[in-house]
mmCIF file of C-alpha atoms in Angstrom:
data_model
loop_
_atom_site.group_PDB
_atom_site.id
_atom_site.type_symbol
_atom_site.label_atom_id
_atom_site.label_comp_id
_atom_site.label_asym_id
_atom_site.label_seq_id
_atom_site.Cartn_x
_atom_site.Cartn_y
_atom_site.Cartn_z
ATOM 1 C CA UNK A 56 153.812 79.684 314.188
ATOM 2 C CA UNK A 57 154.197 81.867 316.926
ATOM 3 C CA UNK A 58 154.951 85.765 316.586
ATOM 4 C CA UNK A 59 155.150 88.530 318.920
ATOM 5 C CA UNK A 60 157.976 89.577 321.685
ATOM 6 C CA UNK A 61 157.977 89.743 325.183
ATOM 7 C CA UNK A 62 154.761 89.222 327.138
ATOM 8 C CA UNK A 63 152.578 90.090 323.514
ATOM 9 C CA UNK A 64 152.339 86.560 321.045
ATOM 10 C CA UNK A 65 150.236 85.878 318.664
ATOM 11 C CA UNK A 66 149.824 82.349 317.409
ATOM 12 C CA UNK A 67 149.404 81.778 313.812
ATOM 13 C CA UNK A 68 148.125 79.212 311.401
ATOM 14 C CA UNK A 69 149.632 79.728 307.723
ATOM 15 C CA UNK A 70 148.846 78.603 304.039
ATOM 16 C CA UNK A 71 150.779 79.111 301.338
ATOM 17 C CA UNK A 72 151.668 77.944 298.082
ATOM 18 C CA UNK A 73 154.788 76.392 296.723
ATOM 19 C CA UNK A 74 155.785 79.266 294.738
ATOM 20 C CA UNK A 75 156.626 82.805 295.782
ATOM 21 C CA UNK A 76 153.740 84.920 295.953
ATOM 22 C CA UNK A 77 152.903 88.503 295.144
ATOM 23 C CA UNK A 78 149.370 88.757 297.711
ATOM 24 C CA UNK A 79 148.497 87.411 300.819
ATOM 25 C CA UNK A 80 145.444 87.260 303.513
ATOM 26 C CA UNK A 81 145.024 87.841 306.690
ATOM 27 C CA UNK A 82 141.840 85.515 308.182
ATOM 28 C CA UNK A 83 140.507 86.931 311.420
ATOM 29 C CA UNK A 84 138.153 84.535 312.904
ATOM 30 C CA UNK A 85 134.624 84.976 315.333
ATOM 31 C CA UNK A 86 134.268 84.363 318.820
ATOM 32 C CA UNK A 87 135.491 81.107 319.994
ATOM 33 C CA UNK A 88 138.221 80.796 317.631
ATOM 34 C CA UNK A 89 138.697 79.217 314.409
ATOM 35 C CA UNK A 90 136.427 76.963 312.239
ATOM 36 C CA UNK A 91 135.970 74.596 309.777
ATOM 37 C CA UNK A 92 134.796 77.755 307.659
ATOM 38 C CA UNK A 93 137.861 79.707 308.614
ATOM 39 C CA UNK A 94 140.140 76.901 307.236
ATOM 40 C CA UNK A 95 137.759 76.094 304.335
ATOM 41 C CA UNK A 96 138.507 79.941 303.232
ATOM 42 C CA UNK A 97 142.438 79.488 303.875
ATOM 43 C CA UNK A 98 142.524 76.403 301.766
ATOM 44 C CA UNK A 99 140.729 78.008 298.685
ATOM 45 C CA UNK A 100 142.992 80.862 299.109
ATOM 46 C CA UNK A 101 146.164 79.351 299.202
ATOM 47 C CA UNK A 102 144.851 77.293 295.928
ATOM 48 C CA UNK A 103 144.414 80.677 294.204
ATOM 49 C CA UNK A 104 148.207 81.270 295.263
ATOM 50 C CA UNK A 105 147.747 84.219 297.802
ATOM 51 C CA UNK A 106 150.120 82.911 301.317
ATOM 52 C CA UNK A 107 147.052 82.639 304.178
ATOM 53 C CA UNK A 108 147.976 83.677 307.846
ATOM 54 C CA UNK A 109 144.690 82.667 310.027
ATOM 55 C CA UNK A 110 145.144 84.445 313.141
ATOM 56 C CA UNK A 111 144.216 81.919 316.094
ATOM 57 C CA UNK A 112 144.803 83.809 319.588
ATOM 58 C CA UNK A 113 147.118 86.191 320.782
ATOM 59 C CA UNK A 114 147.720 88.229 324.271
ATOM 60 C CA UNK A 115 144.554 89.279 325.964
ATOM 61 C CA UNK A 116 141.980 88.079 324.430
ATOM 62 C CA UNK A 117 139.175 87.061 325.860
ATOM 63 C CA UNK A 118 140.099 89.169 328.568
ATOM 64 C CA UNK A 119 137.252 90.738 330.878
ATOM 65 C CA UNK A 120 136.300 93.334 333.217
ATOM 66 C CA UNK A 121 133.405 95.483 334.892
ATOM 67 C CA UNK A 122 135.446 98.617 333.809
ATOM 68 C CA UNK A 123 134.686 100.449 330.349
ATOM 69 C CA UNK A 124 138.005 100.952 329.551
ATOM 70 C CA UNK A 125 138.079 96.836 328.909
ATOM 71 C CA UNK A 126 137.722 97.591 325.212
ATOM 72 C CA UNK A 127 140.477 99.705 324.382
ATOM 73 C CA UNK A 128 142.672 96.595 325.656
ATOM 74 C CA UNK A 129 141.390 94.120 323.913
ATOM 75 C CA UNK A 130 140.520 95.597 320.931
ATOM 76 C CA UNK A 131 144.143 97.571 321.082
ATOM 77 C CA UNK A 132 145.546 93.912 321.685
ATOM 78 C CA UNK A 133 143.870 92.598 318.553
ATOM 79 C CA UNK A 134 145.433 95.422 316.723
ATOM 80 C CA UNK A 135 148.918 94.747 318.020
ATOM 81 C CA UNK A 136 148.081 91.181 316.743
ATOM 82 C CA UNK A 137 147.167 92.344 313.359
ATOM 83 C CA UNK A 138 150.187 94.435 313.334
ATOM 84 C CA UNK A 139 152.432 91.769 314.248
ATOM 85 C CA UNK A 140 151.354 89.692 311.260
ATOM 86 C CA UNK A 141 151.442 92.120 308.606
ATOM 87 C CA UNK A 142 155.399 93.435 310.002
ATOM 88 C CA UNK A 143 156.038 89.598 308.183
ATOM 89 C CA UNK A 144 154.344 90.069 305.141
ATOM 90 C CA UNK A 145 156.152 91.642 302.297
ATOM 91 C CA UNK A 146 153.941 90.910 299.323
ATOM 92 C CA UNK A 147 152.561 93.722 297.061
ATOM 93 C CA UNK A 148 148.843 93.020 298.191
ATOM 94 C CA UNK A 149 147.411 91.993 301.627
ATOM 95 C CA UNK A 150 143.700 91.557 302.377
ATOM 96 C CA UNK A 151 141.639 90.581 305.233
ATOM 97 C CA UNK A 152 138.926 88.778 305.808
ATOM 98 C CA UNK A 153 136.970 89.067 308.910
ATOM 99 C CA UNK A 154 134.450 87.126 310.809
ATOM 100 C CA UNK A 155 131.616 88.379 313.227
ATOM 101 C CA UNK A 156 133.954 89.898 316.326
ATOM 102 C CA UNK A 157 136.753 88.883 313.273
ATOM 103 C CA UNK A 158 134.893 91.244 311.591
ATOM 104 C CA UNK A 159 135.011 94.091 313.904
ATOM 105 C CA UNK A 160 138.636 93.850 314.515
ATOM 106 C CA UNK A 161 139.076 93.868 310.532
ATOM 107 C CA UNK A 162 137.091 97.062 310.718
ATOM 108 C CA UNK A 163 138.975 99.214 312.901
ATOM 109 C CA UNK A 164 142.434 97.778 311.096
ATOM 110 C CA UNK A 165 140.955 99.231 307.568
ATOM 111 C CA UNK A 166 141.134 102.921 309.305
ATOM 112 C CA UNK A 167 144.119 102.391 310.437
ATOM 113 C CA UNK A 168 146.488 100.147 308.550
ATOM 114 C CA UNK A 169 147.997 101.679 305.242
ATOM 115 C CA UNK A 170 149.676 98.550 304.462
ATOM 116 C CA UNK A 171 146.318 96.499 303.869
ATOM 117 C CA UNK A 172 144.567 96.882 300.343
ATOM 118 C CA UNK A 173 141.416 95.447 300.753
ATOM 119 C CA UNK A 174 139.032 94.270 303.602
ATOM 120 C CA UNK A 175 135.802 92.118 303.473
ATOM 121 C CA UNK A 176 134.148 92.076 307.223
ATOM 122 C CA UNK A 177 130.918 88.760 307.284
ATOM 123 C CA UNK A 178 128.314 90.157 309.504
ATOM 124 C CA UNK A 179 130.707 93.217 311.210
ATOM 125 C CA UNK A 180 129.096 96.602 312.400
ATOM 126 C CA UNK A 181 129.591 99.895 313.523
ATOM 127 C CA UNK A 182 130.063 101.812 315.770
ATOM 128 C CA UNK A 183 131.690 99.129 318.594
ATOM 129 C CA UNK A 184 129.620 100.627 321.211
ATOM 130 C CA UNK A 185 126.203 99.821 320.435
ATOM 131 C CA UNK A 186 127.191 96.325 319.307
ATOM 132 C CA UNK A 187 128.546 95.889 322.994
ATOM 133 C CA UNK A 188 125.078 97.409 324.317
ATOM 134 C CA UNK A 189 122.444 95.573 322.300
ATOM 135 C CA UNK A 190 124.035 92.470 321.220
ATOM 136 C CA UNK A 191 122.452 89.659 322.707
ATOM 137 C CA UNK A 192 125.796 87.706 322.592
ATOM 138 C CA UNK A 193 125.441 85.680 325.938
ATOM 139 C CA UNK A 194 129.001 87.456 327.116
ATOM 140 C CA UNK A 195 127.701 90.762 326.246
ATOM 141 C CA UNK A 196 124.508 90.311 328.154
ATOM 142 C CA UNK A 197 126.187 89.581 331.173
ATOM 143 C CA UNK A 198 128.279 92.417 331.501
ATOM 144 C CA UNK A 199 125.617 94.409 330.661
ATOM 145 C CA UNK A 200 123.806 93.496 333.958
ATOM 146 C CA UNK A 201 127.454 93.856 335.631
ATOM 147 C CA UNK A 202 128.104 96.975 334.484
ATOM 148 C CA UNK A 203 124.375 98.506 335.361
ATOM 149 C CA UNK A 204 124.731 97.061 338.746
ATOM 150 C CA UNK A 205 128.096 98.823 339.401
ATOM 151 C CA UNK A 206 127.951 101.987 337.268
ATOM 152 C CA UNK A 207 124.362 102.256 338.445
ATOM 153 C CA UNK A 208 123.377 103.174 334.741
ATOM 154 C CA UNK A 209 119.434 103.412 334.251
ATOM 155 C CA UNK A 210 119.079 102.838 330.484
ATOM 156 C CA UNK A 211 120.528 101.940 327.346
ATOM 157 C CA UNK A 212 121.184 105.107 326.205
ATOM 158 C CA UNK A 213 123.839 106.499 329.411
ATOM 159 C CA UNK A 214 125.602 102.980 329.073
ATOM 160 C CA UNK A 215 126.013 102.972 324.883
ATOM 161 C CA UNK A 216 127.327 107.081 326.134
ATOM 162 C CA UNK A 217 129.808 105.915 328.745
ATOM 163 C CA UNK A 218 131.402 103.181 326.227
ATOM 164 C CA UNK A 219 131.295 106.113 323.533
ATOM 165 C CA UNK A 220 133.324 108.518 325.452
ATOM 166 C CA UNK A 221 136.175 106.018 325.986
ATOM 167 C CA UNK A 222 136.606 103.790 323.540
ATOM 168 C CA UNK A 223 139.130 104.920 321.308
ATOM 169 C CA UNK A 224 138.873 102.770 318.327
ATOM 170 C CA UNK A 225 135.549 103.530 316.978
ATOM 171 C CA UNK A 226 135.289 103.014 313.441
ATOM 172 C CA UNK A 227 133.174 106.131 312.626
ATOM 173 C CA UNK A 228 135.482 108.454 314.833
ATOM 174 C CA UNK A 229 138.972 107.272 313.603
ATOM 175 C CA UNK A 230 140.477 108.899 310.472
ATOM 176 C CA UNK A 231 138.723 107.350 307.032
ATOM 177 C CA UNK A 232 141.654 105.285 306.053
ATOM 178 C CA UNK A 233 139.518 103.199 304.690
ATOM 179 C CA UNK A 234 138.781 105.011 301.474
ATOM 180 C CA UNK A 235 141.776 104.221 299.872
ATOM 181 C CA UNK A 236 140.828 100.339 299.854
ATOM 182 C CA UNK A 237 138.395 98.253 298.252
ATOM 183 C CA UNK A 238 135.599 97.033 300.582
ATOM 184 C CA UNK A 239 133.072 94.523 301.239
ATOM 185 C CA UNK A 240 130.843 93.118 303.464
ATOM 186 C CA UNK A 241 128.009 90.262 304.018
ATOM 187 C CA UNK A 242 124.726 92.127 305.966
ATOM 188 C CA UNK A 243 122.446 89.934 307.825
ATOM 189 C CA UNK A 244 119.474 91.211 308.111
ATOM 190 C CA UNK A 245 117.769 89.941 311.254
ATOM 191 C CA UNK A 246 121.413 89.676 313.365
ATOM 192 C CA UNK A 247 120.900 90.477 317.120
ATOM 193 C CA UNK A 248 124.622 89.039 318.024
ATOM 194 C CA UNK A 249 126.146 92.012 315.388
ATOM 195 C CA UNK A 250 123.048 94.156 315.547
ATOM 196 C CA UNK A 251 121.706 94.397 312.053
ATOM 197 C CA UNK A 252 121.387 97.870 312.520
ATOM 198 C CA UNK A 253 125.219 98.627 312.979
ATOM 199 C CA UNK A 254 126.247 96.774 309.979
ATOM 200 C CA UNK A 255 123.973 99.016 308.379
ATOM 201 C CA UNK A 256 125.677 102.101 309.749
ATOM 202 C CA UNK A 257 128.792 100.143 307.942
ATOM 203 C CA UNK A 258 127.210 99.869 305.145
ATOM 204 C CA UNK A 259 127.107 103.665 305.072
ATOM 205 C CA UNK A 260 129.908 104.133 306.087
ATOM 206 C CA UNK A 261 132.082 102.593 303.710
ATOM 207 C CA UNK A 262 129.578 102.040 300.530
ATOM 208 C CA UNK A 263 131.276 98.605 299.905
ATOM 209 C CA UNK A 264 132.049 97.957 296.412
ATOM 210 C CA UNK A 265 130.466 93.863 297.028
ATOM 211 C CA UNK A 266 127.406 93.749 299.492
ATOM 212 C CA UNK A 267 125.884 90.653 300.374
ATOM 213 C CA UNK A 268 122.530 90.661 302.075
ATOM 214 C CA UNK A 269 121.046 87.974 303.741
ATOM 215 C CA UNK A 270 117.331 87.995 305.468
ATOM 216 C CA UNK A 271 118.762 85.595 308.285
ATOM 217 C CA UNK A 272 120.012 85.775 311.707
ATOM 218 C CA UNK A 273 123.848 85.727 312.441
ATOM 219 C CA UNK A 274 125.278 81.891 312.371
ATOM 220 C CA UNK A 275 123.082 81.318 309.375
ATOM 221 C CA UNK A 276 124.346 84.293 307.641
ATOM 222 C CA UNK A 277 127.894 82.954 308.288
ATOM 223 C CA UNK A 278 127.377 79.403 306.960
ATOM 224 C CA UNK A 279 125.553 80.439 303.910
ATOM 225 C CA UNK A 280 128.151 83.056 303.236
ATOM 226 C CA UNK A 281 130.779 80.461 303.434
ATOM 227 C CA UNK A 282 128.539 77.503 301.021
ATOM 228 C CA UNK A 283 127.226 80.231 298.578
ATOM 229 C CA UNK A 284 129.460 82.982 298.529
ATOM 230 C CA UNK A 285 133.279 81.728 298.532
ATOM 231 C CA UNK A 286 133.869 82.120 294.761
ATOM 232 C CA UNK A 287 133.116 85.546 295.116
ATOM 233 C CA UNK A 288 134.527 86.838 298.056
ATOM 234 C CA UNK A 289 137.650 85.048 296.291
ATOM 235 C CA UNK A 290 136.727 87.139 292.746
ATOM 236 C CA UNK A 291 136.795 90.356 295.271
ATOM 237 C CA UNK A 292 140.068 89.789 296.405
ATOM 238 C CA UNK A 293 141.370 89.117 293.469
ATOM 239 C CA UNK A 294 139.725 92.026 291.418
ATOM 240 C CA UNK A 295 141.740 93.950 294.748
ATOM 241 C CA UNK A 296 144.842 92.560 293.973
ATOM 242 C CA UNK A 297 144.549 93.109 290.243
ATOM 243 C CA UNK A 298 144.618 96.781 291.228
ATOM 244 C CA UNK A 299 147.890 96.811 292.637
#
């Protein structure tokens, strides 16, 4: 289904179950749009009776730029997409689930939501702008070399600064929202896409109540979260929603 108004839509995929339901989810998935995994976790959801809304693509995204302020947009247009979805949900819990940059949208919506009860980011980090610096994300790496070229930046360091000073949706600089939820993340412990480092500033951050630590890069960490670890993602949600 499609939501939105105007020039802003988001296109939706929902699950749900034949009965009314009290909880739902919101799946956000990683670069390059959904997967088989994505849809593997709606499908077990909507079996456990929550009503599944994978958000596919909306407005702006994958939209690109030289200029710093590029992130604000699309990260603010992810957040207008988030917002869209949950201004249709009406049950007493919501949760989301978010994937790599699923992940890091997720993030920023569990500082700034009150509506969502629970949030489990898979290999997310913080803060936004030394993902966008180090991560080795073929994109990333070529903007990097854009942006040096035309800001005339000399190091890391003056580049992670300039992103710092105007993105607005940083994690670790919005208001702690977050601590009224129940959290959880996967941690992958040799990630250079999601620098392993900055989910480990997330990990601080929020001291999830489920951690899952793998010693893997970040596609492996993904596909063993989603063979090994469904049942208890599911068991986190649920324990959420019990809660309510």
């Amino acid at each position: 289904m499609q939501l939105g108004s105007g020039e802003f839509k988001v296109d939706v995929n929902k699950y749900w179950v034949e009965e009314k339901s009290n909880k739902s989810l919101l799946i956000l998935p990683p670069t390059g749009g959904v997967t088989v995994l994505d849809r593997s976790f709606a499908r077990k959801f909507a079996r456990a009776g929550y009503d599944v809304y994978v958000v596919e693509t909306w407005t702006g995204l994958g939209f690109e730029t030289v200029n710093l302020d590029m992130h604000n947009t699309t990260y603010g247009a992810g957040q207008r997409a988030i917002q869209a979805v949950l201004a249709q949900i009406d049950t007493d819990f919501i949760g989301i689930l978010g994937t790599s940059v699923g992940a890091l949208h997720a993030i920023i919506a569990a500082s700034q939501e009150a509506k969502v009860d629970a949030v489990f980011a898979i290999v997310g980090g913080t803060p936004q702008s030394e993902i966008i610096v180090k991560s080795k994300v073929q994109q990333m790496v070529a903007l990097r070399q854009k942006r040096f070229a035309h800001y005339k930046f000399t190091n890391d360091s003056e580049y992670q600064k300039a992103l710092d000073d105007i993105f607005k949706l940083e994690p670790l600089k919005l208001e702690p929202l977050f601590k009224g939820k129940k959290l959880g993340m996967v941690l992958a412990k040799s990630d250079d896409k999601v620098p392993t480092s900055t989910q480990e500033q997330l990990r601080e951050l929020w001291s999830p109540s489920l951690l899952i630590e793998y010693d893997g890069g970040h596609f492996s960490t993904i596909i063993k979260t989603w063979f090994f670890e469904d049942d208890k993602i599911l068991e986190f949600f649920e324990s959420a929603s019990l809660k309510k």
